[in-house]
Protein backbone atom coordinates (compact mmCIF):
# COMPACT_ATOMS: atom_id res chain seq x y z
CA UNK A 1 34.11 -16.46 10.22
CA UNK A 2 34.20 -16.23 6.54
CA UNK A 3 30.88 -15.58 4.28
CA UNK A 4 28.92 -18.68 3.13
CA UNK A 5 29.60 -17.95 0.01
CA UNK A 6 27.88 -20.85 -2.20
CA UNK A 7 24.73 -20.08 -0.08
CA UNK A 8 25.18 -16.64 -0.88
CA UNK A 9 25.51 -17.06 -4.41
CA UNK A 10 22.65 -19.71 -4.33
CA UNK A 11 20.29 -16.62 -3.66
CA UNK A 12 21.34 -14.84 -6.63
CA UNK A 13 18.62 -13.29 -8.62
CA UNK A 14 21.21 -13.06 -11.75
CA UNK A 15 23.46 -15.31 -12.84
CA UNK A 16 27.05 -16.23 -10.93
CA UNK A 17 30.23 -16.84 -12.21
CA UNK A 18 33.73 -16.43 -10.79
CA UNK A 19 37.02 -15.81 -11.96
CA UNK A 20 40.27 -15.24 -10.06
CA UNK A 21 43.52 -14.46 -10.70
CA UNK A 22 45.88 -17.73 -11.33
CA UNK A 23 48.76 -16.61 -8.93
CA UNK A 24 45.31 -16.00 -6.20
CA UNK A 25 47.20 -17.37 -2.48
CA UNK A 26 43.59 -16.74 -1.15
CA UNK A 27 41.57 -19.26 -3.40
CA UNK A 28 41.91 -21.74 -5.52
CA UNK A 29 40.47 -22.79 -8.45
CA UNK A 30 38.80 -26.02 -7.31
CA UNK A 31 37.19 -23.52 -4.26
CA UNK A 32 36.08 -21.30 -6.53
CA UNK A 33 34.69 -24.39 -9.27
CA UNK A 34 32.63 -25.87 -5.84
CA UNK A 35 30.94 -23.14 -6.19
CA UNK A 36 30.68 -22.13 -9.72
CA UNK A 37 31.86 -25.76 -12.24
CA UNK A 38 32.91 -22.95 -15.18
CA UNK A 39 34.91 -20.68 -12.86
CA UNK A 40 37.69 -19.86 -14.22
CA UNK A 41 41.84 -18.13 -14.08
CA UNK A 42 41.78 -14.95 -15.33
CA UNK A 43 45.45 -14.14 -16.32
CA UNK A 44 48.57 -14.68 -14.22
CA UNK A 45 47.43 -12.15 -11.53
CA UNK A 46 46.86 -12.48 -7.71
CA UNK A 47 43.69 -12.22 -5.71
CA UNK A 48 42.68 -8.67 -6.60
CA UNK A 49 42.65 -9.63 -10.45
CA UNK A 50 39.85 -6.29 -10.97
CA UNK A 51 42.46 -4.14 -9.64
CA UNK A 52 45.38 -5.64 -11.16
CA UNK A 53 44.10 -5.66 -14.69
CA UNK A 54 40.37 -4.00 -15.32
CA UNK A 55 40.58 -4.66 -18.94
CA UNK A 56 41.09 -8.38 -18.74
CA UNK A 57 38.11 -9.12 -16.31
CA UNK A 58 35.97 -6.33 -18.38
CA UNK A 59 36.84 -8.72 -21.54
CA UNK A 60 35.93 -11.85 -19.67
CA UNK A 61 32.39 -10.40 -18.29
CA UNK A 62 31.72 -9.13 -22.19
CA UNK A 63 32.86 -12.50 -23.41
CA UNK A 64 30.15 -13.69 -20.53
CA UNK A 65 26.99 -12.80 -23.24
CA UNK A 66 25.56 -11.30 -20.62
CA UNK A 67 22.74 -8.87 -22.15
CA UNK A 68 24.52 -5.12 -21.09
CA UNK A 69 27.75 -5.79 -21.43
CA UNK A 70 28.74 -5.73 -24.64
């Protein structure tokens, strides 16, 4: 079965967000905002966004203001 993922991100010690890619067959944005109401499309790109462009999820986790990542 697949991973219970809002209870998994419900035990969190740090904070959760998601992004995915916009052309993402796997999951859709309302999934992924059911679990997470700011999740967000990060570019045009398909379900393995950190693989298909680093730089643009790097830039969205910085943009986060997440102490660490700037």
């Amino acid at each position: 079965g697949k991973p219970p993922l809002a209870e998994l991100a419900g035990l969190a010690r740090c904070p959760v967000q998601l992004g995915r890619g916009g052309s993402d067959a796997l999951v859709t944005l309302a999934q992924a905002r059911s679990i997470d109401p700011a999740a967000r499309d990060i570019g045009p790109h398909g379900h393995n966004v950190i693989v298909e462009a680093p730089a643009q999820v790097w830039d969205w986790m910085a943009a986060s203001g997440e102490p660490g990542l700037r």
